[in-house]
Coordinates of C-alpha atoms and ligand atoms in Angstrom, one line a residue:
X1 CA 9.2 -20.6 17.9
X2 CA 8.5 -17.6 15.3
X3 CA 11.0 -17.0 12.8
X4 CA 12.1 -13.4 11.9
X5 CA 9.7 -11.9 9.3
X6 CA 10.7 -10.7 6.1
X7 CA 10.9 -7.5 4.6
X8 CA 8.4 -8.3 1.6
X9 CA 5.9 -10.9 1.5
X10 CA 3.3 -12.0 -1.2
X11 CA -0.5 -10.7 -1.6
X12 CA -3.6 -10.4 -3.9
X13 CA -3.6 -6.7 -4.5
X14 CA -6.4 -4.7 -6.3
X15 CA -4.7 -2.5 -8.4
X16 CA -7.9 -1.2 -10.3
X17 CA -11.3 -1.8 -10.1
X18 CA -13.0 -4.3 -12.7
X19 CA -9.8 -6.5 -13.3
X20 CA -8.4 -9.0 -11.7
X21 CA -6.0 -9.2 -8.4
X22 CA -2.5 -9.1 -8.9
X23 CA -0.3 -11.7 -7.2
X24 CA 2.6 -10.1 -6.1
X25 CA 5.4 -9.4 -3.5
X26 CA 4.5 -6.0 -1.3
X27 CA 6.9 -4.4 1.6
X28 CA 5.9 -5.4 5.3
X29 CA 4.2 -3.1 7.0
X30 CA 5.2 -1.9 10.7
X31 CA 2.8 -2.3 13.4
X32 CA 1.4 1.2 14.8
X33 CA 0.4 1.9 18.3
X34 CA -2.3 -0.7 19.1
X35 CA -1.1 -2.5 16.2
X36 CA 0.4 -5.9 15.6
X37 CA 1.3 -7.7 12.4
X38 CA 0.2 -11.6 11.7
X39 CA 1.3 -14.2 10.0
X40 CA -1.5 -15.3 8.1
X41 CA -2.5 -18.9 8.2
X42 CA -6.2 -18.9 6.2
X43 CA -8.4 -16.6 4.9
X44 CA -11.8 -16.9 3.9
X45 CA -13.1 -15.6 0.4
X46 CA -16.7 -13.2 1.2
X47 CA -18.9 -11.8 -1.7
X48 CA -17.5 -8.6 -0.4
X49 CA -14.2 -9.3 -1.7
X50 CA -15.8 -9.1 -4.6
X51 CA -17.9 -6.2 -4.9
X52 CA -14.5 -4.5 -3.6
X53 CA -13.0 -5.7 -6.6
X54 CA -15.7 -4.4 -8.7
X55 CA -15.6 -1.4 -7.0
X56 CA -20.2 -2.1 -6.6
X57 CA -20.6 0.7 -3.5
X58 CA -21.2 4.4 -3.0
X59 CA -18.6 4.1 -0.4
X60 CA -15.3 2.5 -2.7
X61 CA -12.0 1.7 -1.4
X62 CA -8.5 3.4 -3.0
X63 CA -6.3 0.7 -5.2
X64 CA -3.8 -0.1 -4.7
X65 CA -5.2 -2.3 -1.8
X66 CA -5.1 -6.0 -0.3
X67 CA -8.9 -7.5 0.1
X68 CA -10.1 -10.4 3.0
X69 CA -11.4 -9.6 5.9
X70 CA -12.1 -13.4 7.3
X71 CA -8.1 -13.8 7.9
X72 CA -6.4 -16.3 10.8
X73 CA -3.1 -16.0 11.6
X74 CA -0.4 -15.7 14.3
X75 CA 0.6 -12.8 16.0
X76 CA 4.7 -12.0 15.3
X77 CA 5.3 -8.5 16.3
X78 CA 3.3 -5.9 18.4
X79 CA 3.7 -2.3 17.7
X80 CA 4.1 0.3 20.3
X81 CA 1.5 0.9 23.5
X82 CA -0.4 -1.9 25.9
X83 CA -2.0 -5.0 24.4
X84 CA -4.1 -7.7 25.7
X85 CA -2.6 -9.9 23.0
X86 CA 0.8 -11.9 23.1
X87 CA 3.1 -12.9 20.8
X88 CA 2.3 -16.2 19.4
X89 CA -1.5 -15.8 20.4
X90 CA -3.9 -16.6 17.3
X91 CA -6.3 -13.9 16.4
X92 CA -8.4 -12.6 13.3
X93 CA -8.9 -9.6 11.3
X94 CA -12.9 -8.6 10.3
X95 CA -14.8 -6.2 8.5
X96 CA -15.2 -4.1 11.6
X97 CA -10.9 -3.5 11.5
X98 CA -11.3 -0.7 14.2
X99 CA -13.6 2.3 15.5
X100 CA -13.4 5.3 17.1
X101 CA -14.4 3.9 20.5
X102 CA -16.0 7.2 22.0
X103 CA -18.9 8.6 19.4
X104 CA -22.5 7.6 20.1
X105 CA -22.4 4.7 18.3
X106 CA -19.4 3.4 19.7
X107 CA -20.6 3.7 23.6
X108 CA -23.3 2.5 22.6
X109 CA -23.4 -1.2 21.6
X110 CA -23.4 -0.2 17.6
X111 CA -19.9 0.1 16.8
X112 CA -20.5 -1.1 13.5
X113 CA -21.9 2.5 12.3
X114 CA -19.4 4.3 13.9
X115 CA -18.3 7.0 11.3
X116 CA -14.5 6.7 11.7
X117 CA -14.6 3.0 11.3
X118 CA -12.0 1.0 8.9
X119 CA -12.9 -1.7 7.4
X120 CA -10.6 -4.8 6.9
X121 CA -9.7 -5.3 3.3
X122 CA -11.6 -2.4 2.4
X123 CA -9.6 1.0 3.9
X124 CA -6.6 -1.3 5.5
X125 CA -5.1 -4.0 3.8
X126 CA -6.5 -7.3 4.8
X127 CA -5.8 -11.0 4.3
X128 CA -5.5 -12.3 1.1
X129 CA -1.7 -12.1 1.7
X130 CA 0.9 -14.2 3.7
X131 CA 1.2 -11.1 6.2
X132 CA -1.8 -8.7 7.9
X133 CA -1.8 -6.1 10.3
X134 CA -4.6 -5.9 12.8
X135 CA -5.7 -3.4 15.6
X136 CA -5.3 -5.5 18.8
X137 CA -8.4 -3.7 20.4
X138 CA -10.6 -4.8 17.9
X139 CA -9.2 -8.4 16.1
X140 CA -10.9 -11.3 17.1
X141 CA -10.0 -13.8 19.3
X142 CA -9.6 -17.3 17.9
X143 CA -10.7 -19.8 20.5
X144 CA -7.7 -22.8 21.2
X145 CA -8.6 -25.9 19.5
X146 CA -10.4 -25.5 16.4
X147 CA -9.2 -25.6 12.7
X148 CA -8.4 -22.0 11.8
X149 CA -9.8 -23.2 8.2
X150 CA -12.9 -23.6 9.7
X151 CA -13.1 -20.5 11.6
X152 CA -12.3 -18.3 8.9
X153 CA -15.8 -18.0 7.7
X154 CA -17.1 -17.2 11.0
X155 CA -15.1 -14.0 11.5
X156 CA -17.3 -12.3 8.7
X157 CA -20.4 -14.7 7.4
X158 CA -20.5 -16.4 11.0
X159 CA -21.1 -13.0 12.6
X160 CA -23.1 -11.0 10.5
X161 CA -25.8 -13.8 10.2
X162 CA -25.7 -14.3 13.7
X163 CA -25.9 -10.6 13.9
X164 CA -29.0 -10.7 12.0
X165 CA -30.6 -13.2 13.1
X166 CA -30.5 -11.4 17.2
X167 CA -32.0 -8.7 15.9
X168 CA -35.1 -10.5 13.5
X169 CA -36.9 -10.2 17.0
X170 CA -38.3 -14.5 16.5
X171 CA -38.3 -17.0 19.3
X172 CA -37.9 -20.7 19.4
X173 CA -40.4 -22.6 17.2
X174 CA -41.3 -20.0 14.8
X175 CA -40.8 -20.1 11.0
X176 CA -36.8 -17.8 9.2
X177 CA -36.3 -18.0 5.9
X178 CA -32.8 -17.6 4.7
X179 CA -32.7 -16.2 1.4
X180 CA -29.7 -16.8 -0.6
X181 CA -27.5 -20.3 0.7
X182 CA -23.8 -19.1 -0.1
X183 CA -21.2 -18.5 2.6
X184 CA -22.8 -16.7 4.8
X185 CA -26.8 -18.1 4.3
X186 CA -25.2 -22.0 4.5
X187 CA -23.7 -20.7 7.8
X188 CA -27.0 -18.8 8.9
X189 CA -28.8 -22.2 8.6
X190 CA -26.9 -23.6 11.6
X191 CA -27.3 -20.5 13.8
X192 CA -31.0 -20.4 13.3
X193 CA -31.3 -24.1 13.8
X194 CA -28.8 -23.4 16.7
X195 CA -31.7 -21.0 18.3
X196 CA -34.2 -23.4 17.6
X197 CA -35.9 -21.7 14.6
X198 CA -37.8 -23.7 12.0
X199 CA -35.6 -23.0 8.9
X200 CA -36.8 -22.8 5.3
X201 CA -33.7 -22.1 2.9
X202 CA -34.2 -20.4 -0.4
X203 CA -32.0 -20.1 -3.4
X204 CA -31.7 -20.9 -6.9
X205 CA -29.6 -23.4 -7.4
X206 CA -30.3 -26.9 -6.6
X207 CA -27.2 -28.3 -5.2
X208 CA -27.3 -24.8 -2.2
X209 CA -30.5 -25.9 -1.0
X210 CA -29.2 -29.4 -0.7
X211 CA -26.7 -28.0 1.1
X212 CA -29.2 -25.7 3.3
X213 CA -31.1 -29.6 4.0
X214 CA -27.7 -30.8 5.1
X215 CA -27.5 -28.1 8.0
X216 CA -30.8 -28.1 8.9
X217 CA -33.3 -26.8 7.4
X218 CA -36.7 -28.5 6.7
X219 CA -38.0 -27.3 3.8
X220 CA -36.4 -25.7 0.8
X221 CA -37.9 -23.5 -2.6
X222 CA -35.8 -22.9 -5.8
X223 CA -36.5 -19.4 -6.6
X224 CA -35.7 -20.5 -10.2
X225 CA -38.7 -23.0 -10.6
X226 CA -41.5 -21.6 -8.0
X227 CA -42.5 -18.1 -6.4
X228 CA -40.9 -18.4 -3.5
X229 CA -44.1 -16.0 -1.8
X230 CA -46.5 -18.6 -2.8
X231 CA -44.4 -21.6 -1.7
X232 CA -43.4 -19.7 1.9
X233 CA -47.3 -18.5 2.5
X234 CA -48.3 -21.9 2.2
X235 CA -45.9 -24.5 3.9
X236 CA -46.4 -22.2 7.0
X237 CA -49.8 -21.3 7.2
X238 CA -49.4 -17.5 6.9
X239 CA -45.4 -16.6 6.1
X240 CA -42.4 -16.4 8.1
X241 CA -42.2 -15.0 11.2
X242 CA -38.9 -13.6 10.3
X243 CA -36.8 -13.6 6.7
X244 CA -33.2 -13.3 6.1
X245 CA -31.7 -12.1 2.4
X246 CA -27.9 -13.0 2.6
X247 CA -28.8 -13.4 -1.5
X248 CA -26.6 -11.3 -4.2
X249 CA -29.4 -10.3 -6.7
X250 CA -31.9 -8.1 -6.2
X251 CA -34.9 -9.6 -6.9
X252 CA -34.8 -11.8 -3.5
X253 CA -35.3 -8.4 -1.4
X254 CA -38.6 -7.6 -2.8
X255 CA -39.5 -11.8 -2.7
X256 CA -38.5 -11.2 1.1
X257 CA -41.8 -8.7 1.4
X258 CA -44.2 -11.6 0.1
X259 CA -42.7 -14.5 2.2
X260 CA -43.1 -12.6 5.4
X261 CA -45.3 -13.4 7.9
X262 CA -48.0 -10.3 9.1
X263 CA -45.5 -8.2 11.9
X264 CA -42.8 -10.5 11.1
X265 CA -39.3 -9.3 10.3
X266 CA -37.1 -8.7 7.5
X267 CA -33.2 -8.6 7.9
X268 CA -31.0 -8.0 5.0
X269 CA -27.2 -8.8 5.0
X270 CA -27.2 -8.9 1.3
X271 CA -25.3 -6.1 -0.4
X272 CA -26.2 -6.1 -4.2
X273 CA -25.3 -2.4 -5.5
X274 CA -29.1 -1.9 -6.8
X275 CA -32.2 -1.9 -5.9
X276 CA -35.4 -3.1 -5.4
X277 CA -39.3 -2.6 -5.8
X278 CA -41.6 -2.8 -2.9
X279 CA -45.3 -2.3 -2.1
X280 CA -46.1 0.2 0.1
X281 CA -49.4 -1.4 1.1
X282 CA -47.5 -4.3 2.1
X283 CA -45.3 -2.5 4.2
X284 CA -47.7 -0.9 6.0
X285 CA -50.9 -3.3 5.8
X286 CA -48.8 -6.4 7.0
X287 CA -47.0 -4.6 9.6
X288 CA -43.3 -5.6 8.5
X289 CA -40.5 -4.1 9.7
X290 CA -37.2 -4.2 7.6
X291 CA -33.9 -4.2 8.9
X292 CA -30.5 -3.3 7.7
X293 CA -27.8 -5.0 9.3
X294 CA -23.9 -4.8 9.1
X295 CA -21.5 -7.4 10.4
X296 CA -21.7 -7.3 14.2
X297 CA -19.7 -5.6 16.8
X298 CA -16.9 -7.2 18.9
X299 CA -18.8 -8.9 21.7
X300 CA -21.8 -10.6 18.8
X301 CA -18.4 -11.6 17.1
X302 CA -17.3 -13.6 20.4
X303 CA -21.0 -15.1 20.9
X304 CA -20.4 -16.2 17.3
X305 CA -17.0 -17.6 17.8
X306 CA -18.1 -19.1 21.0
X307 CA -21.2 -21.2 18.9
X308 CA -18.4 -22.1 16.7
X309 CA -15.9 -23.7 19.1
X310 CA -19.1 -25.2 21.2
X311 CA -19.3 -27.2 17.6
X312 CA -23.2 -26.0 17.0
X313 CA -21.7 -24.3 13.5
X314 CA -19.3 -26.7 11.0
X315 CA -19.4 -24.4 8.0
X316 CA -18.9 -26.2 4.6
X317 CA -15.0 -24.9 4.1
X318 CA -13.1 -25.7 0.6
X319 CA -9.0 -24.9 0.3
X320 CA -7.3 -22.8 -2.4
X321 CA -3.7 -21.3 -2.9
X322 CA -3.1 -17.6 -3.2
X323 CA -2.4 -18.0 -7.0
X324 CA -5.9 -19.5 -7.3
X325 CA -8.3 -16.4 -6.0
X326 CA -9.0 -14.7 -9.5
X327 CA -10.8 -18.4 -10.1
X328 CA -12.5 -18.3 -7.3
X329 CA -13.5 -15.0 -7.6
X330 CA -14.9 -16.0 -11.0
X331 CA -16.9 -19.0 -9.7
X332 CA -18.5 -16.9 -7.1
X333 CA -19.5 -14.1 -9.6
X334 CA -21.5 -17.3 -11.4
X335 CA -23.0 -19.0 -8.3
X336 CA -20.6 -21.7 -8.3
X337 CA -19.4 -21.8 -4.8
X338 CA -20.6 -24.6 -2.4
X339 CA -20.4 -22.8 1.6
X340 CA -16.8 -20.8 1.3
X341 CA -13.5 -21.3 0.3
X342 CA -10.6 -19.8 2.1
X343 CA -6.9 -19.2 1.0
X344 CA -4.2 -22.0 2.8
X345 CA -0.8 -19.9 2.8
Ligands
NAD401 P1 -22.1 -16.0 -2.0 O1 -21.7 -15.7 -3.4 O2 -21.3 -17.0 -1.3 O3 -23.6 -16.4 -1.9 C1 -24.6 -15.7 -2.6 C2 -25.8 -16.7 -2.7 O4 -26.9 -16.0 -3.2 C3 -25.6 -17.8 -3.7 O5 -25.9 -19.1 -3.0 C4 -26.5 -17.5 -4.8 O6 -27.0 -18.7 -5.5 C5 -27.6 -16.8 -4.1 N1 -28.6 -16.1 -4.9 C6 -28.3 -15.4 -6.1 N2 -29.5 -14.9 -6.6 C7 -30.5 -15.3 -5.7 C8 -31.9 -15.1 -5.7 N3 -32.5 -14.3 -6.7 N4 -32.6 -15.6 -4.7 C9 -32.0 -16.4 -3.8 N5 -30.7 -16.6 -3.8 C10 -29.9 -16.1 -4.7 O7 -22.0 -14.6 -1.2 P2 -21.8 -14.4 0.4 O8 -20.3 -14.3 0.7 O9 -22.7 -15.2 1.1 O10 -22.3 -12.8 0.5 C11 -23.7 -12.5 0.2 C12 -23.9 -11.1 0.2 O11 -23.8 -10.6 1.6 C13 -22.9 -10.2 -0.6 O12 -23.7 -9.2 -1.2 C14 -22.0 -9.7 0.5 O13 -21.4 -8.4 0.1 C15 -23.0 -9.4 1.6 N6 -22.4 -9.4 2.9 C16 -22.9 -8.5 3.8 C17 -22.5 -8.4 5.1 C18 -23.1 -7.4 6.0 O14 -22.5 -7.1 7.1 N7 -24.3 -7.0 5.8 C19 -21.4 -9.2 5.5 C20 -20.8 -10.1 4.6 C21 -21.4 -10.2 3.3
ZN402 ZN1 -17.5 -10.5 4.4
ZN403 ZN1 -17.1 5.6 16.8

């Protein structure tokens, strides 16, 4: 049975860039046409969050706004118009929070650089809050049975490594190196040892590549101690045929350039603000190809889900309350995250 929902309810609002989120109580929102409102039960905390906060990118949101885009939660209310969602049905909000749905990205299977797309806890309010509102034709679908905590992380970090790692163009057998092991690199461990890729994890702290060994992967190299080039070139003969950068600083999207195998491929998922030096002549001489890619559209999101609930993916998944996100916030700005934490309301 749902009970009535309230006319205010309590969120983690940016109010201006730089400082921290304000807990506090916010009117409910109606759901618009193709709109419903949920109840929040979890919601994961991404590195995005963060650079929102900061206010990192070109492309900023406007405070006053509510961050999280990795929310679970139960539908209460459905706004005007047709939905293939019911009352009661558990769904998600993402990064991808709607599109157009008729530009030529859109028909095209690349919905995620449509030009009139909103972003969840970037243009519209997301989930660090008890309450969310979500666009029906794009939330995901939470499959029955599996522990919304758990799923959280899969509705931004689960897809956009998976994401990445269909498009790094490697088969079965051959060598992907995931560069950074935080939320989502911990979670693209499992897929790529899912697809039956040879993992190598990369990262500069210790207790992440344990963590990257835990999932799956069969040999690690702290950036910290080694050159992670050297150390990739020789434990497979050549480089990687493919390299993954989920990492936060800089410096691991150039080290992607010298752990590559010759034609292999280069994803990045990583979003620091700056940039980044790279050789020319290794460009070009080795043959790489480098690859942005952002999040995933709505059918990658339900081959991610669909790993998930097959139980090939169990990310590492720690609980906090609302009150408690400006300190996680903190220990992710230093690194001190173990896989993700998500928000129990
Ligand atoms: P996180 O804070 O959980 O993890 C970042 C990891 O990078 C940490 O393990 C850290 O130790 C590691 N790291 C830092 N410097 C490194 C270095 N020099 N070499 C190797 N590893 C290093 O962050 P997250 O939530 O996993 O997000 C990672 C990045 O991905 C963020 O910039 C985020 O905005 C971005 N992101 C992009 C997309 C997309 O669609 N492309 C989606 C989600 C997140
Ligand atoms: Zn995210
Ligand atoms: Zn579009």
């Amino acid at each position: 049975m749902t009970t009535a929902a309230p006319q205010e309810f309590t969120a983690a609002v940016v109010e201006n860039f730089g400082h921290e989120v304000t807990v506090k109580d916010i009117d409910l929102p109606k759901p618009g046409v193709h709109q419903a409102l949920v109840k929040v039960i979890t919601s994961g905390i991404c590195h995005t969050d963060l650079h929102a906060l900061e206010g990192d990118w070109p492309v900023k949101p406007e405070p006053p706004f509510v961050p999280g885009h990795e929310g679970v939660g139960e539908v209460v209310e459905l706004g005007p118009g047709e939905h293939d969602v019911k009352v009661g049905d558990i769904v998600g909000n993402a990064w991808l929070w709607s599109a157009c749905g008729t530009c030529e990205y859109c028909i095209t299977g690349r919905e995620t650089q449509c030009n009139k797309a909103e972003y969840g806890g970037y243009t519209q309010n997301g989930s660090f809050g008890q309450y969310m509102l979500v666009d029906t034709r794009y939330a995901a679908r939470i499959p029955d049975g599996v522990d919304p905590l758990e799923a959280a992380p899969i509705l931004c970090a689960g897809v956009t490594v998976y994401k990445a790692l269909k498009v790094s163009d490697t088969r079965p057998g051959q060598f992907m190196v995931i560069s950074g092991v935080g939320g989502l690199g911990h979670i693209a461990v499992q897929y790529a040892v899912a697809m039956g890729l040879r993992v190598i994890a990369v990262d500069i702290a210790d207790e992440k590549l344990e963590l990257a060994r835990k999932h799956g992967a069969e040999f690690t190299v702290n950036a910290r101690n080694e050159d992670p080039g050297e150390a990739v070139q020789k434990y497979t003969d050549g480089g990687a045929h493919g390299v993954l950068v989920t990492a936060v600083h800089e410096a691991a999207f150039g080290q992607a350039l010298d752990m590559a195998r010759r034609a292999g491929t280069i994803v990045f998922n990583g979003l620091p603000p700056g940039e980044f030096p790279a050789s020319v002549f290794n460009i070009v001489f080795k043959g790489l190809t480098i690859r942005g890619s952002l999040v995933g559209t709505r059918q990658d999101l339900a081959e991610a889900l669909d790993f998930f609930a097959r139980g090939l993916i169990k990310p590492t998944v720690s609980e906090c309350s609302l009150d408690e996100v400006n300190e996680v916030l903190d220990r992710m700005r230093n690194g001190k995250i173990d896989g993700r934490v998500a928000i129990r309301y």
